Short mmCIF file of N, CA and C in Angstrom, two decimals:
data_model
loop_
_atom_site.label_atom_id
_atom_site.label_comp_id
_atom_site.label_asym_id
_atom_site.label_seq_id
_atom_site.Cartn_x
_atom_site.Cartn_y
_atom_site.Cartn_z
N MET A 168 0.84 -1.18 0.00
CA MET A 168 -0.03 -0.01 0.01
C MET A 168 0.83 1.21 0.04
N ARG A 169 1.94 1.25 0.82
CA ARG A 169 2.82 2.42 0.92
C ARG A 169 3.49 2.67 -0.40
N SER A 170 3.97 1.59 -1.05
CA SER A 170 4.63 1.75 -2.35
C SER A 170 3.72 2.27 -3.42
N PHE A 171 2.43 1.90 -3.31
CA PHE A 171 1.39 2.32 -4.29
C PHE A 171 1.24 3.90 -4.11
N LEU A 172 1.12 4.33 -2.91
CA LEU A 172 1.00 5.78 -2.65
C LEU A 172 2.20 6.59 -3.08
N ILE A 173 3.35 6.02 -2.85
CA ILE A 173 4.60 6.71 -3.33
C ILE A 173 4.55 6.79 -4.85
N LEU A 174 4.25 5.76 -5.51
CA LEU A 174 4.19 5.66 -6.97
C LEU A 174 3.13 6.67 -7.49
N LEU A 175 2.00 6.72 -6.83
CA LEU A 175 0.93 7.62 -7.27
C LEU A 175 1.42 9.07 -7.08
N PHE A 176 2.07 9.36 -6.00
CA PHE A 176 2.50 10.77 -5.76
C PHE A 176 3.55 11.17 -6.82
N ILE A 177 4.43 10.31 -7.13
CA ILE A 177 5.48 10.61 -8.18
C ILE A 177 4.81 10.84 -9.52
N SER A 178 3.89 10.01 -9.85
CA SER A 178 3.23 10.13 -11.21
C SER A 178 2.41 11.43 -11.20
N ILE A 179 1.70 11.82 -10.14
CA ILE A 179 0.94 13.01 -10.16
C ILE A 179 1.84 14.25 -10.21
N SER A 180 2.97 14.21 -9.49
CA SER A 180 3.84 15.38 -9.44
C SER A 180 4.54 15.57 -10.82
N SER A 181 4.82 14.45 -11.50
CA SER A 181 5.40 14.59 -12.86
C SER A 181 4.38 15.13 -13.83
N LEU A 182 3.13 14.85 -13.67
CA LEU A 182 2.05 15.36 -14.54
C LEU A 182 1.90 16.88 -14.29
N VAL A 183 1.97 17.33 -13.08
CA VAL A 183 1.70 18.72 -12.80
C VAL A 183 2.88 19.57 -13.34
N ASN A 184 4.10 19.05 -13.27
CA ASN A 184 5.24 19.88 -13.71
C ASN A 184 5.29 19.95 -15.25
N GLY A 185 4.68 19.01 -15.95
CA GLY A 185 4.80 19.04 -17.37
C GLY A 185 3.58 19.63 -18.10
N GLN A 186 2.70 20.26 -17.40
CA GLN A 186 1.51 20.79 -18.00
C GLN A 186 1.79 21.98 -18.94
N ILE A 187 2.63 22.85 -18.57
CA ILE A 187 2.92 24.02 -19.46
C ILE A 187 4.41 23.96 -19.75
N THR A 188 4.70 24.06 -21.07
CA THR A 188 6.10 24.03 -21.49
C THR A 188 6.48 25.27 -22.27
N PRO A 189 7.56 25.87 -21.87
CA PRO A 189 8.01 27.04 -22.72
C PRO A 189 8.85 26.64 -23.83
N SER A 190 8.94 27.53 -24.84
CA SER A 190 9.70 27.18 -26.01
C SER A 190 11.20 27.23 -25.69
N THR A 191 11.61 27.99 -24.70
CA THR A 191 13.02 28.01 -24.23
C THR A 191 13.01 28.45 -22.78
N LEU A 192 13.96 27.99 -21.97
CA LEU A 192 14.11 28.42 -20.59
C LEU A 192 15.24 29.45 -20.49
N ASN A 193 16.11 29.60 -21.49
CA ASN A 193 17.24 30.57 -21.50
C ASN A 193 17.31 31.25 -22.83
N HIS A 194 17.57 32.51 -22.74
CA HIS A 194 17.82 33.30 -23.91
C HIS A 194 18.97 34.19 -23.78
N ASP A 195 19.94 34.19 -24.74
CA ASP A 195 21.14 34.93 -24.70
C ASP A 195 21.04 35.96 -25.80
N PHE A 196 20.98 37.20 -25.42
CA PHE A 196 20.86 38.31 -26.40
C PHE A 196 22.22 38.55 -27.06
N GLY A 197 23.27 38.06 -26.49
CA GLY A 197 24.63 38.23 -27.06
C GLY A 197 25.06 39.67 -26.88
N ASP A 198 25.89 40.16 -27.80
CA ASP A 198 26.38 41.55 -27.74
C ASP A 198 25.32 42.45 -28.30
N ILE A 199 24.97 43.47 -27.48
CA ILE A 199 23.90 44.41 -27.87
C ILE A 199 24.47 45.79 -28.23
N TYR A 200 24.05 46.21 -29.38
CA TYR A 200 24.46 47.65 -29.79
C TYR A 200 23.13 48.45 -29.92
N SER A 201 23.30 49.72 -30.25
CA SER A 201 22.14 50.61 -30.28
C SER A 201 21.04 50.16 -31.23
N ASP A 202 21.38 49.46 -32.29
CA ASP A 202 20.36 48.99 -33.28
C ASP A 202 20.00 47.52 -33.07
N SER A 203 20.37 46.90 -31.97
CA SER A 203 20.08 45.54 -31.79
C SER A 203 18.67 45.33 -31.28
N GLN A 204 18.14 44.15 -31.53
CA GLN A 204 16.74 43.82 -30.99
C GLN A 204 16.95 43.46 -29.57
N THR A 205 16.15 44.06 -28.68
CA THR A 205 16.29 43.84 -27.26
C THR A 205 15.06 43.18 -26.67
N TYR A 206 14.34 42.41 -27.42
CA TYR A 206 13.23 41.69 -26.92
C TYR A 206 13.19 40.27 -27.50
N VAL A 207 12.46 39.31 -26.82
CA VAL A 207 12.36 37.97 -27.25
C VAL A 207 10.90 37.55 -26.94
N ASP A 208 10.44 36.73 -27.85
CA ASP A 208 9.10 36.13 -27.69
C ASP A 208 9.29 34.67 -27.25
N ILE A 209 8.64 34.34 -26.14
CA ILE A 209 8.71 32.96 -25.64
C ILE A 209 7.26 32.43 -25.68
N VAL A 210 7.13 31.23 -26.26
CA VAL A 210 5.78 30.61 -26.44
C VAL A 210 5.66 29.57 -25.26
N PHE A 211 4.50 29.72 -24.62
CA PHE A 211 4.14 28.72 -23.55
C PHE A 211 2.93 27.90 -24.06
N THR A 212 3.13 26.57 -23.98
CA THR A 212 2.10 25.68 -24.48
C THR A 212 1.44 24.90 -23.40
N ASN A 213 0.14 24.87 -23.38
CA ASN A 213 -0.65 24.12 -22.39
C ASN A 213 -0.82 22.71 -22.87
N ASN A 214 -0.15 21.75 -22.23
CA ASN A 214 -0.23 20.29 -22.64
C ASN A 214 -1.26 19.52 -21.84
N SER A 215 -1.94 20.23 -20.95
CA SER A 215 -2.96 19.49 -20.15
C SER A 215 -4.33 19.54 -20.81
N GLN A 216 -5.29 18.87 -20.23
CA GLN A 216 -6.62 18.88 -20.68
C GLN A 216 -7.59 19.87 -20.09
N ALA A 217 -6.98 20.75 -19.24
CA ALA A 217 -7.70 21.79 -18.54
C ALA A 217 -7.22 23.20 -18.91
N ASN A 218 -8.10 24.17 -18.72
CA ASN A 218 -7.69 25.53 -18.98
C ASN A 218 -6.63 25.95 -17.94
N GLN A 219 -5.61 26.72 -18.41
CA GLN A 219 -4.60 27.25 -17.48
C GLN A 219 -4.63 28.77 -17.62
N PHE A 220 -4.19 29.42 -16.55
CA PHE A 220 -4.20 30.85 -16.43
C PHE A 220 -2.82 31.35 -16.08
N LEU A 221 -2.40 32.49 -16.71
CA LEU A 221 -1.17 33.19 -16.31
C LEU A 221 -1.53 33.98 -15.06
N LEU A 222 -0.91 33.67 -13.95
CA LEU A 222 -1.30 34.34 -12.69
C LEU A 222 -0.41 35.60 -12.46
N THR A 223 0.87 35.48 -12.49
CA THR A 223 1.75 36.68 -12.21
C THR A 223 3.12 36.39 -12.81
N ILE A 224 3.84 37.51 -13.02
CA ILE A 224 5.24 37.40 -13.45
C ILE A 224 6.08 38.25 -12.51
N GLU A 225 7.03 37.58 -11.90
CA GLU A 225 7.96 38.23 -11.01
C GLU A 225 9.22 38.47 -11.78
N LYS A 226 9.60 39.81 -11.88
CA LYS A 226 10.73 40.12 -12.75
C LYS A 226 11.59 41.25 -12.15
N PRO A 227 12.83 41.41 -12.56
CA PRO A 227 13.68 42.48 -12.13
C PRO A 227 13.11 43.79 -12.75
N ARG A 228 13.56 44.90 -12.21
CA ARG A 228 13.07 46.22 -12.61
C ARG A 228 13.42 46.53 -14.05
N ASP A 229 14.57 46.01 -14.57
CA ASP A 229 14.97 46.30 -16.00
C ASP A 229 14.41 45.33 -17.00
N VAL A 230 13.38 44.54 -16.64
CA VAL A 230 12.75 43.67 -17.62
C VAL A 230 11.29 44.15 -17.77
N TYR A 231 10.83 44.26 -18.99
CA TYR A 231 9.47 44.67 -19.28
C TYR A 231 8.88 43.52 -20.06
N TYR A 232 7.52 43.39 -20.00
CA TYR A 232 6.87 42.34 -20.72
C TYR A 232 5.45 42.68 -21.13
N ILE A 233 4.94 41.92 -22.09
CA ILE A 233 3.58 41.91 -22.50
C ILE A 233 3.17 40.48 -22.81
N PHE A 234 1.95 40.13 -22.79
CA PHE A 234 1.48 38.82 -23.14
C PHE A 234 0.31 38.86 -24.03
N SER A 235 0.20 37.77 -24.84
CA SER A 235 -0.91 37.72 -25.89
C SER A 235 -2.25 37.41 -25.27
N SER A 236 -2.31 36.66 -24.10
CA SER A 236 -3.51 36.32 -23.41
C SER A 236 -3.14 35.76 -22.05
N LYS A 237 -4.09 35.84 -21.11
CA LYS A 237 -3.86 35.24 -19.80
C LYS A 237 -4.43 33.82 -19.67
N LYS A 238 -5.31 33.45 -20.64
CA LYS A 238 -5.98 32.17 -20.59
C LYS A 238 -5.48 31.26 -21.74
N MET A 239 -5.12 30.04 -21.33
CA MET A 239 -4.70 29.08 -22.28
C MET A 239 -5.67 27.84 -22.25
N PHE A 240 -6.28 27.61 -23.40
CA PHE A 240 -7.12 26.45 -23.56
C PHE A 240 -6.23 25.21 -23.65
N PRO A 241 -6.82 24.02 -23.49
CA PRO A 241 -6.01 22.75 -23.70
C PRO A 241 -5.43 22.74 -25.10
N ASP A 242 -4.18 22.31 -25.23
CA ASP A 242 -3.43 22.23 -26.45
C ASP A 242 -3.34 23.55 -27.21
N SER A 243 -3.27 24.61 -26.49
CA SER A 243 -3.03 25.92 -27.15
C SER A 243 -1.86 26.64 -26.50
N SER A 244 -1.51 27.82 -26.98
CA SER A 244 -0.33 28.52 -26.52
C SER A 244 -0.57 29.98 -26.32
N ILE A 245 0.24 30.62 -25.56
CA ILE A 245 0.30 32.06 -25.43
C ILE A 245 1.79 32.51 -25.66
N VAL A 246 1.94 33.77 -25.95
CA VAL A 246 3.22 34.33 -26.14
C VAL A 246 3.49 35.39 -25.12
N ILE A 247 4.67 35.35 -24.47
CA ILE A 247 5.04 36.44 -23.58
C ILE A 247 6.31 37.02 -24.15
N ARG A 248 6.28 38.39 -24.36
CA ARG A 248 7.39 39.08 -25.01
C ARG A 248 8.12 39.77 -23.84
N PHE A 249 9.42 39.48 -23.73
CA PHE A 249 10.24 40.06 -22.69
C PHE A 249 11.21 41.12 -23.38
N LYS A 250 11.34 42.28 -22.80
CA LYS A 250 12.23 43.30 -23.32
C LYS A 250 13.18 43.76 -22.18
N ILE A 251 14.38 43.85 -22.48
CA ILE A 251 15.40 44.29 -21.43
C ILE A 251 15.70 45.81 -21.55
N ASN A 252 16.07 46.42 -20.48
CA ASN A 252 16.51 47.74 -20.46
C ASN A 252 17.95 47.80 -20.98
N ASP A 253 18.11 48.40 -22.18
CA ASP A 253 19.45 48.50 -22.78
C ASP A 253 20.12 49.85 -22.60
N ALA A 254 19.71 50.64 -21.57
CA ALA A 254 20.23 51.97 -21.37
C ALA A 254 21.58 51.98 -20.63
N LEU A 255 21.94 50.86 -19.97
CA LEU A 255 23.11 50.76 -19.20
C LEU A 255 24.14 49.83 -19.80
N LYS A 256 25.43 50.21 -19.95
CA LYS A 256 26.43 49.30 -20.53
C LYS A 256 26.80 48.23 -19.46
N GLY A 257 27.18 47.09 -20.10
CA GLY A 257 27.70 46.03 -19.29
C GLY A 257 26.90 44.73 -19.43
N LYS A 258 27.35 43.73 -18.74
CA LYS A 258 26.73 42.38 -18.82
C LYS A 258 25.54 42.39 -17.89
N PHE A 259 24.59 41.62 -18.25
CA PHE A 259 23.37 41.42 -17.36
C PHE A 259 22.91 39.96 -17.34
N PHE A 260 22.26 39.59 -16.27
CA PHE A 260 21.64 38.23 -16.19
C PHE A 260 20.46 38.38 -15.29
N TYR A 261 19.23 38.16 -15.92
CA TYR A 261 17.98 38.31 -15.24
C TYR A 261 17.29 37.03 -15.17
N GLN A 262 16.60 36.76 -14.11
CA GLN A 262 15.81 35.55 -13.95
C GLN A 262 14.33 36.06 -13.72
N VAL A 263 13.43 35.53 -14.50
CA VAL A 263 12.00 35.94 -14.47
C VAL A 263 11.18 34.68 -14.11
N ASP A 264 10.42 34.83 -13.04
CA ASP A 264 9.52 33.71 -12.60
C ASP A 264 8.16 33.90 -13.07
N ILE A 265 7.60 32.92 -13.70
CA ILE A 265 6.25 33.00 -14.31
C ILE A 265 5.35 31.90 -13.62
N TYR A 266 4.26 32.41 -13.07
CA TYR A 266 3.38 31.52 -12.29
C TYR A 266 2.13 31.29 -13.13
N PHE A 267 1.75 30.00 -13.24
CA PHE A 267 0.51 29.58 -13.93
C PHE A 267 -0.37 28.88 -12.88
N SER A 268 -1.71 28.80 -13.22
CA SER A 268 -2.63 28.24 -12.28
C SER A 268 -2.45 26.75 -12.02
N GLY A 269 -1.85 26.00 -12.97
CA GLY A 269 -1.73 24.58 -12.85
C GLY A 269 -0.53 24.05 -11.92
N ALA A 270 0.30 24.93 -11.46
CA ALA A 270 1.44 24.52 -10.78
C ALA A 270 1.75 25.39 -9.62
N ALA A 271 2.34 24.84 -8.61
CA ALA A 271 2.70 25.67 -7.41
C ALA A 271 4.07 26.38 -7.64
N ASP A 272 4.91 25.70 -8.35
CA ASP A 272 6.25 26.24 -8.65
C ASP A 272 6.24 27.10 -9.95
N PRO A 273 7.02 28.12 -9.95
CA PRO A 273 7.12 28.96 -11.19
C PRO A 273 8.00 28.27 -12.30
N ILE A 274 7.83 28.83 -13.49
CA ILE A 274 8.70 28.56 -14.58
C ILE A 274 9.66 29.68 -14.64
N THR A 275 10.94 29.40 -14.51
CA THR A 275 11.98 30.45 -14.48
C THR A 275 12.67 30.55 -15.86
N ILE A 276 12.60 31.77 -16.35
CA ILE A 276 13.25 32.08 -17.65
C ILE A 276 14.55 32.96 -17.34
N SER A 277 15.57 32.60 -17.92
CA SER A 277 16.84 33.37 -17.76
C SER A 277 17.14 34.13 -18.98
N LEU A 278 17.46 35.39 -18.80
CA LEU A 278 17.83 36.33 -19.86
C LEU A 278 19.20 36.87 -19.61
N LYS A 279 20.06 36.81 -20.63
CA LYS A 279 21.42 37.30 -20.37
C LYS A 279 21.94 37.98 -21.63
N GLY A 280 23.01 38.81 -21.46
CA GLY A 280 23.57 39.42 -22.58
C GLY A 280 24.57 40.49 -22.16
N ASN A 281 25.10 41.23 -23.12
CA ASN A 281 26.13 42.31 -22.80
C ASN A 281 25.87 43.49 -23.67
N VAL A 282 25.50 44.60 -23.02
CA VAL A 282 25.21 45.83 -23.67
C VAL A 282 26.56 46.58 -23.93
N HIS A 283 26.93 46.67 -25.18
CA HIS A 283 28.16 47.39 -25.58
C HIS A 283 27.90 48.87 -25.82
N GLU A 284 26.71 49.08 -26.48
CA GLU A 284 26.35 50.48 -26.93
C GLU A 284 24.96 50.70 -26.43
N PRO A 285 24.70 51.54 -25.40
CA PRO A 285 23.34 51.85 -24.92
C PRO A 285 22.49 52.44 -26.00
N SER A 286 21.13 52.09 -25.86
CA SER A 286 20.21 52.59 -26.88
C SER A 286 20.04 54.06 -26.69
N SER A 287 19.73 54.71 -27.89
CA SER A 287 19.54 56.17 -27.89
C SER A 287 18.20 56.53 -27.42
N THR A 288 17.22 55.59 -27.34
CA THR A 288 15.91 55.84 -26.89
C THR A 288 15.88 55.83 -25.37
N THR A 289 14.78 56.21 -24.79
CA THR A 289 14.60 56.26 -23.35
C THR A 289 14.58 54.85 -22.75
N SER A 290 15.02 54.68 -21.52
CA SER A 290 15.10 53.36 -20.93
C SER A 290 13.72 52.95 -20.53
N MET A 291 12.70 53.77 -20.56
CA MET A 291 11.40 53.42 -20.11
C MET A 291 10.50 53.04 -21.31
N THR A 292 11.15 52.69 -22.46
CA THR A 292 10.39 52.21 -23.61
C THR A 292 9.71 50.93 -23.33
N ASP A 293 8.45 50.85 -23.62
CA ASP A 293 7.68 49.61 -23.40
C ASP A 293 8.04 48.56 -24.41
N CYS A 294 7.53 47.33 -24.17
CA CYS A 294 7.68 46.28 -25.17
C CYS A 294 7.00 46.68 -26.42
N PRO A 295 7.55 46.26 -27.55
CA PRO A 295 6.87 46.49 -28.83
C PRO A 295 5.56 45.66 -28.81
N ASP A 296 4.50 46.29 -29.43
CA ASP A 296 3.20 45.60 -29.47
C ASP A 296 3.29 44.42 -30.45
N PHE A 297 2.45 43.45 -30.25
CA PHE A 297 2.48 42.28 -31.08
C PHE A 297 1.98 42.62 -32.54
N ASN A 298 1.24 43.63 -32.69
CA ASN A 298 0.65 44.03 -33.97
C ASN A 298 1.56 45.01 -34.77
N SER A 299 2.57 45.63 -34.12
CA SER A 299 3.37 46.56 -34.79
C SER A 299 4.63 45.89 -35.35
N LYS A 300 5.16 46.46 -36.39
CA LYS A 300 6.40 45.95 -36.98
C LYS A 300 7.57 46.62 -36.22
N PRO A 301 8.68 45.93 -35.98
CA PRO A 301 9.83 46.53 -35.36
C PRO A 301 10.42 47.54 -36.36
N PRO A 302 10.97 48.62 -35.86
CA PRO A 302 11.58 49.64 -36.75
C PRO A 302 12.78 49.05 -37.51
N SER A 303 12.96 49.45 -38.73
CA SER A 303 14.09 49.00 -39.50
C SER A 303 15.36 49.72 -39.05
N SER A 304 16.45 48.96 -38.96
CA SER A 304 17.63 49.53 -38.48
C SER A 304 18.47 50.17 -39.69
N ALA A 305 17.96 50.06 -40.90
CA ALA A 305 18.64 50.63 -42.10
C ALA A 305 18.50 52.11 -42.08
N GLN A 306 19.57 52.83 -42.39
CA GLN A 306 19.56 54.25 -42.48
C GLN A 306 19.57 54.66 -43.96
N ASN A 307 18.66 55.54 -44.35
CA ASN A 307 18.55 55.99 -45.72
C ASN A 307 19.26 57.34 -45.80
N PHE A 308 20.18 57.47 -46.71
CA PHE A 308 20.87 58.77 -46.91
C PHE A 308 21.44 58.80 -48.36
N SER A 309 21.68 60.00 -48.83
CA SER A 309 22.28 60.03 -50.11
C SER A 309 23.74 60.39 -50.05
N LEU A 310 24.46 59.95 -50.98
CA LEU A 310 25.92 60.11 -50.94
C LEU A 310 26.37 60.44 -52.43
N VAL A 311 27.11 61.54 -52.51
CA VAL A 311 27.66 61.92 -53.79
C VAL A 311 29.17 61.91 -53.77
N ILE A 312 29.76 61.14 -54.62
CA ILE A 312 31.25 61.03 -54.60
C ILE A 312 31.75 61.67 -55.92
N LYS A 313 32.59 62.61 -55.79
CA LYS A 313 33.25 63.27 -56.91
C LYS A 313 34.62 62.88 -56.91
N VAL A 314 35.11 62.30 -58.02
CA VAL A 314 36.47 61.85 -58.15
C VAL A 314 37.22 62.78 -58.99
N LEU A 315 38.34 63.24 -58.53
CA LEU A 315 39.19 64.20 -59.21
C LEU A 315 40.51 63.54 -59.47
N ASP A 316 41.05 63.54 -60.67
CA ASP A 316 42.38 63.06 -60.91
C ASP A 316 43.10 64.02 -61.78
N SER A 317 44.23 63.66 -62.20
CA SER A 317 45.12 64.61 -63.02
C SER A 317 44.49 64.91 -64.40
N ILE A 318 43.70 64.05 -64.95
CA ILE A 318 43.03 64.28 -66.25
C ILE A 318 41.83 65.22 -66.11
N THR A 319 40.91 64.90 -65.15
CA THR A 319 39.67 65.68 -64.98
C THR A 319 39.70 66.87 -64.17
N HIS A 320 40.73 67.01 -63.40
CA HIS A 320 41.00 68.11 -62.45
C HIS A 320 39.82 68.40 -61.65
#
């Protein structure tokens, strides 16, 4: 009887931990310059047969986020977009705890990188909206080159 209860407890705890799976647990932004992308989309999939809810996100002050929805139906996904504050030079390592209704323990996402060139925009910039296109980093300008040599003067 005792071994049956232990086996039942282990199987239930393994089911609870596997209900929601993120597309990644770690994201490395690498070297960040003023025109680098400073956000990442992480997809969370509900593998259970019950509705799951995003309860809360515990994050450091320099991490911003938006989410596509708080409710996940069975076999569906939501997207959480994380953006880091790139106004300060140097290395960073942030851990973000995400709580869902189906589990007592959070899912921890690690974000790391190295800001070489701080952004020229304000540090309080929100996450880009899911419906908007990110700005192009290409600069448009005109250039005229005039070549002078001994024949054309």
